């Protein structure tokens, strides 16, 4: 085996043209600032407004914090590389990116699962809602989400960097992601990480099944409400969560579907933009535009 001792990787996700690199840097910077301001606004509103102290907004505050961390792992480094025309990232920096991206993505998925349970309890068990979703239970659920994300990230960074790398140290992405790194591994050494991916996929599918089951119960409960206005009002509380879940899962699925190709193309290079930029930047917009309480809180702040 032609094993290569790698101390750094080269992130070659963007074209070498200086003008295009500046355009990418400007676009990424604008999206990053928009995501930062939107999520910080939600954290501020759900902290200071007394009407937003319910479990749903407690989870939303944590979701915004996760989105800030998630987008901050990859975008600032990519913008800096584009502006300085430097493509390098250290071995430790690359491993940290892999861990943190998987950590925050896993935490967000776990938190979305918790939020679907919150909607189930609110709509299907309204009389027991306060007992089920008490403060202590909400804190424990959020802690479990962060812990599961940390465990998820640790497993995958261990599986990815347990391999030996053969050949060039060029990563055809704007950040270190698992599929791109596994393409650089020596033949036959990716088996451990593939096993972890399969096990994780099965576990995520089980969690997704629970999420779907909760919405089946929610829909059946909503359909039993006699008035159409009541049905619409009740189900409208679930629309932001449904939209965010769809965006998060579809962007990740599209991105990793494209990463199956072994030859880097423009489409494959743009795919990770979907799951690294879209969810953190659009989540605040979705929850602000579709939520009456958030609009009222915004109105109070801006007069």
PDB file of N, CA, C and O in Angstrom, residues 27-88:
ATOM      1  N   UNK A  27     -20.951  35.591  -0.990  1.00  0.00           N
ATOM      2  CA  UNK A  27     -22.232  34.894  -0.828  1.00  0.00           C
ATOM      3  C   UNK A  27     -22.287  34.153   0.505  1.00  0.00           C
ATOM      4  O   UNK A  27     -23.265  34.268   1.263  1.00  0.00           O
ATOM      5  N   UNK A  28     -21.222  33.413   0.829  1.00  0.00           N
ATOM      6  CA  UNK A  28     -21.184  32.668   2.083  1.00  0.00           C
ATOM      7  C   UNK A  28     -21.231  33.615   3.283  1.00  0.00           C
ATOM      8  O   UNK A  28     -21.874  33.306   4.289  1.00  0.00           O
ATOM      9  N   UNK A  29     -20.553  34.758   3.166  1.00  0.00           N
ATOM     10  CA  UNK A  29     -20.543  35.718   4.276  1.00  0.00           C
ATOM     11  C   UNK A  29     -21.933  36.279   4.525  1.00  0.00           C
ATOM     12  O   UNK A  29     -22.365  36.409   5.682  1.00  0.00           O
ATOM     13  N   UNK A  30     -22.657  36.619   3.456  1.00  0.00           N
ATOM     14  CA  UNK A  30     -24.007  37.162   3.600  1.00  0.00           C
ATOM     15  C   UNK A  30     -24.952  36.141   4.225  1.00  0.00           C
ATOM     16  O   UNK A  30     -25.736  36.470   5.121  1.00  0.00           O
ATOM     17  N   UNK A  31     -24.880  34.895   3.740  1.00  0.00           N
ATOM     18  CA  UNK A  31     -25.736  33.840   4.291  1.00  0.00           C
ATOM     19  C   UNK A  31     -25.393  33.593   5.760  1.00  0.00           C
ATOM     20  O   UNK A  31     -26.290  33.435   6.606  1.00  0.00           O
ATOM     21  N   UNK A  32     -24.106  33.596   6.066  1.00  0.00           N
ATOM     22  CA  UNK A  32     -23.668  33.355   7.456  1.00  0.00           C
ATOM     23  C   UNK A  32     -24.166  34.456   8.384  1.00  0.00           C
ATOM     24  O   UNK A  32     -24.685  34.178   9.476  1.00  0.00           O
ATOM     25  N   UNK A  33     -24.039  35.714   7.959  1.00  0.00           N
ATOM     26  CA  UNK A  33     -24.490  36.829   8.788  1.00  0.00           C
ATOM     27  C   UNK A  33     -26.005  36.795   8.976  1.00  0.00           C
ATOM     28  O   UNK A  33     -26.517  37.078  10.064  1.00  0.00           O
ATOM     29  N   UNK A  34     -26.727  36.440   7.898  1.00  0.00           N
ATOM     30  CA  UNK A  34     -28.192  36.343   7.997  1.00  0.00           C
ATOM     31  C   UNK A  34     -28.596  35.242   8.978  1.00  0.00           C
ATOM     32  O   UNK A  34     -29.496  35.427   9.809  1.00  0.00           O
ATOM     33  N   UNK A  35     -27.924  34.080   8.890  1.00  0.00           N
ATOM     34  CA  UNK A  35     -28.222  32.974   9.805  1.00  0.00           C
ATOM     35  C   UNK A  35     -27.884  33.363  11.238  1.00  0.00           C
ATOM     36  O   UNK A  35     -28.633  33.049  12.178  1.00  0.00           O
ATOM     37  N   UNK A  36     -26.748  34.043  11.411  1.00  0.00           N
ATOM     38  CA  UNK A  36     -26.320  34.459  12.739  1.00  0.00           C
ATOM     39  C   UNK A  36     -27.330  35.420  13.369  1.00  0.00           C
ATOM     40  O   UNK A  36     -27.758  35.228  14.518  1.00  0.00           O
ATOM     41  N   UNK A  37     -27.731  36.444  12.610  1.00  0.00           N
ATOM     42  CA  UNK A  37     -28.658  37.442  13.146  1.00  0.00           C
ATOM     43  C   UNK A  37     -30.035  36.843  13.405  1.00  0.00           C
ATOM     44  O   UNK A  37     -30.664  37.124  14.427  1.00  0.00           O
ATOM     45  N   UNK A  38     -30.512  35.992  12.480  1.00  0.00           N
ATOM     46  CA  UNK A  38     -31.831  35.382  12.647  1.00  0.00           C
ATOM     47  C   UNK A  38     -31.909  34.491  13.867  1.00  0.00           C
ATOM     48  O   UNK A  38     -32.860  34.575  14.662  1.00  0.00           O
ATOM     49  N   UNK A  39     -30.902  33.650  14.042  1.00  0.00           N
ATOM     50  CA  UNK A  39     -30.917  32.723  15.183  1.00  0.00           C
ATOM     51  C   UNK A  39     -30.656  33.440  16.504  1.00  0.00           C
ATOM     52  O   UNK A  39     -31.237  33.085  17.534  1.00  0.00           O
ATOM     53  N   UNK A  40     -29.799  34.464  16.493  1.00  0.00           N
ATOM     54  CA  UNK A  40     -29.583  35.252  17.710  1.00  0.00           C
ATOM     55  C   UNK A  40     -30.847  36.003  18.108  1.00  0.00           C
ATOM     56  O   UNK A  40     -31.144  36.151  19.308  1.00  0.00           O
ATOM     57  N   UNK A  41     -31.608  36.442  17.102  1.00  0.00           N
ATOM     58  CA  UNK A  41     -32.872  37.130  17.386  1.00  0.00           C
ATOM     59  C   UNK A  41     -33.858  36.181  18.061  1.00  0.00           C
ATOM     60  O   UNK A  41     -34.528  36.556  19.032  1.00  0.00           O
ATOM     61  N   UNK A  42     -33.939  34.948  17.575  1.00  0.00           N
ATOM     62  CA  UNK A  42     -34.839  33.958  18.188  1.00  0.00           C
ATOM     63  C   UNK A  42     -34.401  33.643  19.617  1.00  0.00           C
ATOM     64  O   UNK A  42     -35.229  33.563  20.533  1.00  0.00           O
ATOM     65  N   UNK A  43     -33.091  33.483  19.843  1.00  0.00           N
ATOM     66  CA  UNK A  43     -32.594  33.220  21.198  1.00  0.00           C
ATOM     67  C   UNK A  43     -32.937  34.380  22.119  1.00  0.00           C
ATOM     68  O   UNK A  43     -33.368  34.180  23.271  1.00  0.00           O
ATOM     69  N   UNK A  44     -32.790  35.609  21.629  1.00  0.00           N
ATOM     70  CA  UNK A  44     -33.101  36.794  22.438  1.00  0.00           C
ATOM     71  C   UNK A  44     -34.586  36.862  22.764  1.00  0.00           C
ATOM     72  O   UNK A  44     -34.980  37.087  23.923  1.00  0.00           O
ATOM     73  N   UNK A  45     -35.437  36.653  21.746  1.00  0.00           N
ATOM     74  CA  UNK A  45     -36.883  36.731  21.953  1.00  0.00           C
ATOM     75  C   UNK A  45     -37.373  35.681  22.943  1.00  0.00           C
ATOM     76  O   UNK A  45     -38.162  35.973  23.845  1.00  0.00           O
ATOM     77  N   UNK A  46     -36.908  34.448  22.772  1.00  0.00           N
ATOM     78  CA  UNK A  46     -37.376  33.359  23.641  1.00  0.00           C
ATOM     79  C   UNK A  46     -36.789  33.440  25.048  1.00  0.00           C
ATOM     80  O   UNK A  46     -37.222  32.719  25.945  1.00  0.00           O
ATOM     81  N   UNK A  47     -35.807  34.312  25.231  1.00  0.00           N
ATOM     82  CA  UNK A  47     -35.220  34.506  26.563  1.00  0.00           C
ATOM     83  C   UNK A  47     -35.907  35.628  27.335  1.00  0.00           C
ATOM     84  O   UNK A  47     -36.206  35.479  28.531  1.00  0.00           O
ATOM     85  N   UNK A  48     -36.200  36.753  26.646  1.00  0.00           N
ATOM     86  CA  UNK A  48     -36.701  37.934  27.362  1.00  0.00           C
ATOM     87  C   UNK A  48     -38.217  38.050  27.368  1.00  0.00           C
ATOM     88  O   UNK A  48     -38.783  38.688  28.256  1.00  0.00           O
ATOM     89  N   UNK A  49     -38.906  37.437  26.395  1.00  0.00           N
ATOM     90  CA  UNK A  49     -40.361  37.565  26.329  1.00  0.00           C
ATOM     91  C   UNK A  49     -41.033  36.527  27.235  1.00  0.00           C
ATOM     92  O   UNK A  49     -40.824  35.318  27.085  1.00  0.00           O
ATOM     93  N   UNK A  50     -41.853  36.996  28.155  1.00  0.00           N
ATOM     94  CA  UNK A  50     -42.498  36.108  29.132  1.00  0.00           C
ATOM     95  C   UNK A  50     -43.526  35.186  28.502  1.00  0.00           C
ATOM     96  O   UNK A  50     -43.860  34.133  29.051  1.00  0.00           O
ATOM     97  N   UNK A  51     -44.074  35.570  27.339  1.00  0.00           N
ATOM     98  CA  UNK A  51     -45.065  34.723  26.662  1.00  0.00           C
ATOM     99  C   UNK A  51     -44.426  33.581  25.873  1.00  0.00           C
ATOM    100  O   UNK A  51     -45.124  32.724  25.346  1.00  0.00           O
ATOM    101  N   UNK A  52     -43.098  33.610  25.778  1.00  0.00           N
ATOM    102  CA  UNK A  52     -42.394  32.574  25.008  1.00  0.00           C
ATOM    103  C   UNK A  52     -41.574  31.674  25.937  1.00  0.00           C
ATOM    104  O   UNK A  52     -40.469  31.257  25.592  1.00  0.00           O
ATOM    105  N   UNK A  53     -42.129  31.356  27.096  1.00  0.00           N
ATOM    106  CA  UNK A  53     -41.432  30.514  28.075  1.00  0.00           C
ATOM    107  C   UNK A  53     -42.019  29.105  28.138  1.00  0.00           C
ATOM    108  O   UNK A  53     -41.923  28.429  29.154  1.00  0.00           O
ATOM    109  N   UNK A  54     -42.659  28.670  27.059  1.00  0.00           N
ATOM    110  CA  UNK A  54     -43.249  27.334  26.995  1.00  0.00           C
ATOM    111  C   UNK A  54     -42.205  26.335  26.506  1.00  0.00           C
ATOM    112  O   UNK A  54     -41.158  26.729  25.972  1.00  0.00           O
ATOM    113  N   UNK A  55     -42.464  25.026  26.651  1.00  0.00           N
ATOM    114  CA  UNK A  55     -41.499  24.023  26.186  1.00  0.00           C
ATOM    115  C   UNK A  55     -41.127  24.168  24.711  1.00  0.00           C
ATOM    116  O   UNK A  55     -39.957  24.008  24.352  1.00  0.00           O
ATOM    117  N   UNK A  56     -42.112  24.490  23.850  1.00  0.00           N
ATOM    118  CA  UNK A  56     -41.825  24.591  22.423  1.00  0.00           C
ATOM    119  C   UNK A  56     -40.754  25.640  22.148  1.00  0.00           C
ATOM    120  O   UNK A  56     -39.840  25.423  21.335  1.00  0.00           O
ATOM    121  N   UNK A  57     -40.834  26.781  22.825  1.00  0.00           N
ATOM    122  CA  UNK A  57     -39.865  27.848  22.596  1.00  0.00           C
ATOM    123  C   UNK A  57     -38.546  27.573  23.305  1.00  0.00           C
ATOM    124  O   UNK A  57     -37.496  28.064  22.883  1.00  0.00           O
ATOM    125  N   UNK A  58     -38.576  26.780  24.359  1.00  0.00           N
ATOM    126  CA  UNK A  58     -37.334  26.331  24.987  1.00  0.00           C
ATOM    127  C   UNK A  58     -36.552  25.449  24.021  1.00  0.00           C
ATOM    128  O   UNK A  58     -35.324  25.594  23.876  1.00  0.00           O
ATOM    129  N   UNK A  59     -37.257  24.553  23.335  1.00  0.00           N
ATOM    130  CA  UNK A  59     -36.606  23.712  22.326  1.00  0.00           C
ATOM    131  C   UNK A  59     -36.153  24.549  21.132  1.00  0.00           C
ATOM    132  O   UNK A  59     -35.081  24.305  20.567  1.00  0.00           O
ATOM    133  N   UNK A  60     -36.961  25.524  20.743  1.00  0.00           N
ATOM    134  CA  UNK A  60     -36.608  26.378  19.611  1.00  0.00           C
ATOM    135  C   UNK A  60     -35.340  27.178  19.913  1.00  0.00           C
ATOM    136  O   UNK A  60     -34.500  27.382  19.027  1.00  0.00           O
ATOM    137  N   UNK A  61     -35.194  27.635  21.157  1.00  0.00           N
ATOM    138  CA  UNK A  61     -33.983  28.362  21.553  1.00  0.00           C
ATOM    139  C   UNK A  61     -32.746  27.473  21.380  1.00  0.00           C
ATOM    140  O   UNK A  61     -31.709  27.915  20.863  1.00  0.00           O
ATOM    141  N   UNK A  62     -32.864  26.206  21.801  1.00  0.00           N
ATOM    142  CA  UNK A  62     -31.746  25.280  21.639  1.00  0.00           C
ATOM    143  C   UNK A  62     -31.480  24.971  20.169  1.00  0.00           C
ATOM    144  O   UNK A  62     -30.315  24.819  19.764  1.00  0.00           O
ATOM    145  N   UNK A  63     -32.536  24.896  19.371  1.00  0.00           N
ATOM    146  CA  UNK A  63     -32.375  24.659  17.938  1.00  0.00           C
ATOM    147  C   UNK A  63     -31.600  25.802  17.293  1.00  0.00           C
ATOM    148  O   UNK A  63     -30.718  25.569  16.449  1.00  0.00           O
ATOM    149  N   UNK A  64     -31.909  27.034  17.675  1.00  0.00           N
ATOM    150  CA  UNK A  64     -31.198  28.193  17.131  1.00  0.00           C
ATOM    151  C   UNK A  64     -29.733  28.189  17.562  1.00  0.00           C
ATOM    152  O   UNK A  64     -28.847  28.533  16.770  1.00  0.00           O
ATOM    153  N   UNK A  65     -29.470  27.798  18.803  1.00  0.00           N
ATOM    154  CA  UNK A  65     -28.087  27.707  19.274  1.00  0.00           C
ATOM    155  C   UNK A  65     -27.312  26.659  18.480  1.00  0.00           C
ATOM    156  O   UNK A  65     -26.162  26.884  18.084  1.00  0.00           O
ATOM    157  N   UNK A  66     -27.952  25.515  18.220  1.00  0.00           N
ATOM    158  CA  UNK A  66     -27.320  24.464  17.427  1.00  0.00           C
ATOM    159  C   UNK A  66     -27.029  24.965  16.017  1.00  0.00           C
ATOM    160  O   UNK A  66     -25.945  24.723  15.463  1.00  0.00           O
ATOM    161  N   UNK A  67     -27.972  25.684  15.408  1.00  0.00           N
ATOM    162  CA  UNK A  67     -27.787  26.186  14.050  1.00  0.00           C
ATOM    163  C   UNK A  67     -26.622  27.164  13.973  1.00  0.00           C
ATOM    164  O   UNK A  67     -25.864  27.171  12.994  1.00  0.00           O
ATOM    165  N   UNK A  68     -26.474  28.019  14.996  1.00  0.00           N
ATOM    166  CA  UNK A  68     -25.344  28.955  15.020  1.00  0.00           C
ATOM    167  C   UNK A  68     -24.026  28.188  15.070  1.00  0.00           C
ATOM    168  O   UNK A  68     -23.072  28.487  14.321  1.00  0.00           O
ATOM    169  N   UNK A  69     -23.954  27.208  15.936  1.00  0.00           N
ATOM    170  CA  UNK A  69     -22.732  26.398  16.057  1.00  0.00           C
ATOM    171  C   UNK A  69     -22.467  25.610  14.776  1.00  0.00           C
ATOM    172  O   UNK A  69     -21.317  25.518  14.306  1.00  0.00           O
ATOM    173  N   UNK A  70     -23.532  25.059  14.207  1.00  0.00           N
ATOM    174  CA  UNK A  70     -23.419  24.197  13.017  1.00  0.00           C
ATOM    175  C   UNK A  70     -22.834  24.957  11.834  1.00  0.00           C
ATOM    176  O   UNK A  70     -21.893  24.501  11.184  1.00  0.00           O
ATOM    177  N   UNK A  71     -23.371  26.144  11.564  1.00  0.00           N
ATOM    178  CA  UNK A  71     -22.905  26.903  10.396  1.00  0.00           C
ATOM    179  C   UNK A  71     -21.548  27.550  10.667  1.00  0.00           C
ATOM    180  O   UNK A  71     -20.793  27.841   9.737  1.00  0.00           O
ATOM    181  N   UNK A  72     -21.222  27.763  11.952  1.00  0.00           N
ATOM    182  CA  UNK A  72     -19.940  28.393  12.301  1.00  0.00           C
ATOM    183  C   UNK A  72     -18.759  27.429  12.184  1.00  0.00           C
ATOM    184  O   UNK A  72     -17.608  27.869  12.162  1.00  0.00           O
ATOM    185  N   UNK A  73     -19.037  26.139  12.103  1.00  0.00           N
ATOM    186  CA  UNK A  73     -17.958  25.150  11.999  1.00  0.00           C
ATOM    187  C   UNK A  73     -17.288  25.219  10.629  1.00  0.00           C
ATOM    188  O   UNK A  73     -16.061  25.082  10.523  1.00  0.00           O
ATOM    189  N   UNK A  74     -18.064  25.453   9.571  1.00  0.00           N
ATOM    190  CA  UNK A  74     -17.545  25.330   8.210  1.00  0.00           C
ATOM    191  C   UNK A  74     -17.396  26.657   7.467  1.00  0.00           C
ATOM    192  O   UNK A  74     -16.402  26.877   6.780  1.00  0.00           O
ATOM    193  N   UNK A  75     -18.370  27.555   7.596  1.00  0.00           N
ATOM    194  CA  UNK A  75     -18.399  28.742   6.732  1.00  0.00           C
ATOM    195  C   UNK A  75     -17.264  29.731   7.004  1.00  0.00           C
ATOM    196  O   UNK A  75     -16.603  30.177   6.057  1.00  0.00           O
ATOM    197  N   UNK A  76     -16.984  30.143   8.266  1.00  0.00           N
ATOM    198  CA  UNK A  76     -15.892  31.108   8.476  1.00  0.00           C
ATOM    199  C   UNK A  76     -14.542  30.627   7.928  1.00  0.00           C
ATOM    200  O   UNK A  76     -13.803  31.412   7.325  1.00  0.00           O
ATOM    201  N   UNK A  77     -14.221  29.356   8.129  1.00  0.00           N
ATOM    202  CA  UNK A  77     -12.965  28.809   7.617  1.00  0.00           C
ATOM    203  C   UNK A  77     -12.935  28.853   6.099  1.00  0.00           C
ATOM    204  O   UNK A  77     -11.911  29.199   5.486  1.00  0.00           O
ATOM    205  N   UNK A  78     -14.059  28.519   5.471  1.00  0.00           N
ATOM    206  CA  UNK A  78     -14.138  28.533   4.009  1.00  0.00           C
ATOM    207  C   UNK A  78     -13.976  29.945   3.461  1.00  0.00           C
ATOM    208  O   UNK A  78     -13.269  30.169   2.467  1.00  0.00           O
ATOM    209  N   UNK A  79     -14.627  30.921   4.094  1.00  0.00           N
ATOM    210  CA  UNK A  79     -14.512  32.322   3.660  1.00  0.00           C
ATOM    211  C   UNK A  79     -13.076  32.807   3.810  1.00  0.00           C
ATOM    212  O   UNK A  79     -12.530  33.471   2.921  1.00  0.00           O
ATOM    213  N   UNK A  80     -12.452  32.473   4.933  1.00  0.00           N
ATOM    214  CA  UNK A  80     -11.065  32.888   5.166  1.00  0.00           C
ATOM    215  C   UNK A  80     -10.124  32.284   4.133  1.00  0.00           C
ATOM    216  O   UNK A  80      -9.221  32.964   3.622  1.00  0.00           O
ATOM    217  N   UNK A  81     -10.331  31.007   3.793  1.00  0.00           N
ATOM    218  CA  UNK A  81      -9.500  30.366   2.781  1.00  0.00           C
ATOM    219  C   UNK A  81      -9.653  31.043   1.424  1.00  0.00           C
ATOM    220  O   UNK A  81      -8.676  31.223   0.686  1.00  0.00           O
ATOM    221  N   UNK A  82     -10.889  31.419   1.084  1.00  0.00           N
ATOM    222  CA  UNK A  82     -11.129  32.069  -0.204  1.00  0.00           C
ATOM    223  C   UNK A  82     -10.475  33.445  -0.271  1.00  0.00           C
ATOM    224  O   UNK A  82      -9.910  33.828  -1.291  1.00  0.00           O
ATOM    225  N   UNK A  83     -10.542  34.199   0.828  1.00  0.00           N
ATOM    226  CA  UNK A  83      -9.986  35.557   0.833  1.00  0.00           C
ATOM    227  C   UNK A  83      -8.463  35.557   0.863  1.00  0.00           C
ATOM    228  O   UNK A  83      -7.826  36.459   0.299  1.00  0.00           O
ATOM    229  N   UNK A  84      -7.867  34.564   1.506  1.00  0.00           N
ATOM    230  CA  UNK A  84      -6.401  34.507   1.614  1.00  0.00           C
ATOM    231  C   UNK A  84      -5.768  33.613   0.551  1.00  0.00           C
ATOM    232  O   UNK A  84      -4.532  33.494   0.506  1.00  0.00           O
ATOM    233  N   UNK A  85      -6.621  32.980  -0.271  1.00  0.00           N
ATOM    234  CA  UNK A  85      -6.150  32.054  -1.309  1.00  0.00           C
ATOM    235  C   UNK A  85      -5.325  30.912  -0.704  1.00  0.00           C
ATOM    236  O   UNK A  85      -4.368  30.425  -1.299  1.00  0.00           O
ATOM    237  N   UNK A  86      -5.703  30.514   0.497  1.00  0.00           N
ATOM    238  CA  UNK A  86      -5.059  29.391   1.163  1.00  0.00           C
ATOM    239  C   UNK A  86      -6.089  28.276   1.325  1.00  0.00           C
ATOM    240  O   UNK A  86      -7.186  28.502   1.817  1.00  0.00           O
ATOM    241  N   UNK A  87      -5.737  27.072   0.909  1.00  0.00           N
ATOM    242  CA  UNK A  87      -6.694  25.963   0.919  1.00  0.00           C
ATOM    243  C   UNK A  87      -6.409  24.940   2.017  1.00  0.00           C
ATOM    244  O   UNK A  87      -7.112  23.939   2.105  1.00  0.00           O
ATOM    245  N   UNK A  88      -5.397  25.173   2.817  1.00  0.00           N
ATOM    246  CA  UNK A  88      -4.956  24.141   3.758  1.00  0.00           C
ATOM    247  C   UNK A  88      -5.768  24.146   5.045  1.00  0.00           C
ATOM    248  O   UNK A  88      -6.263  25.183   5.493  1.00  0.00           O
TER     249      UNK A  88
END
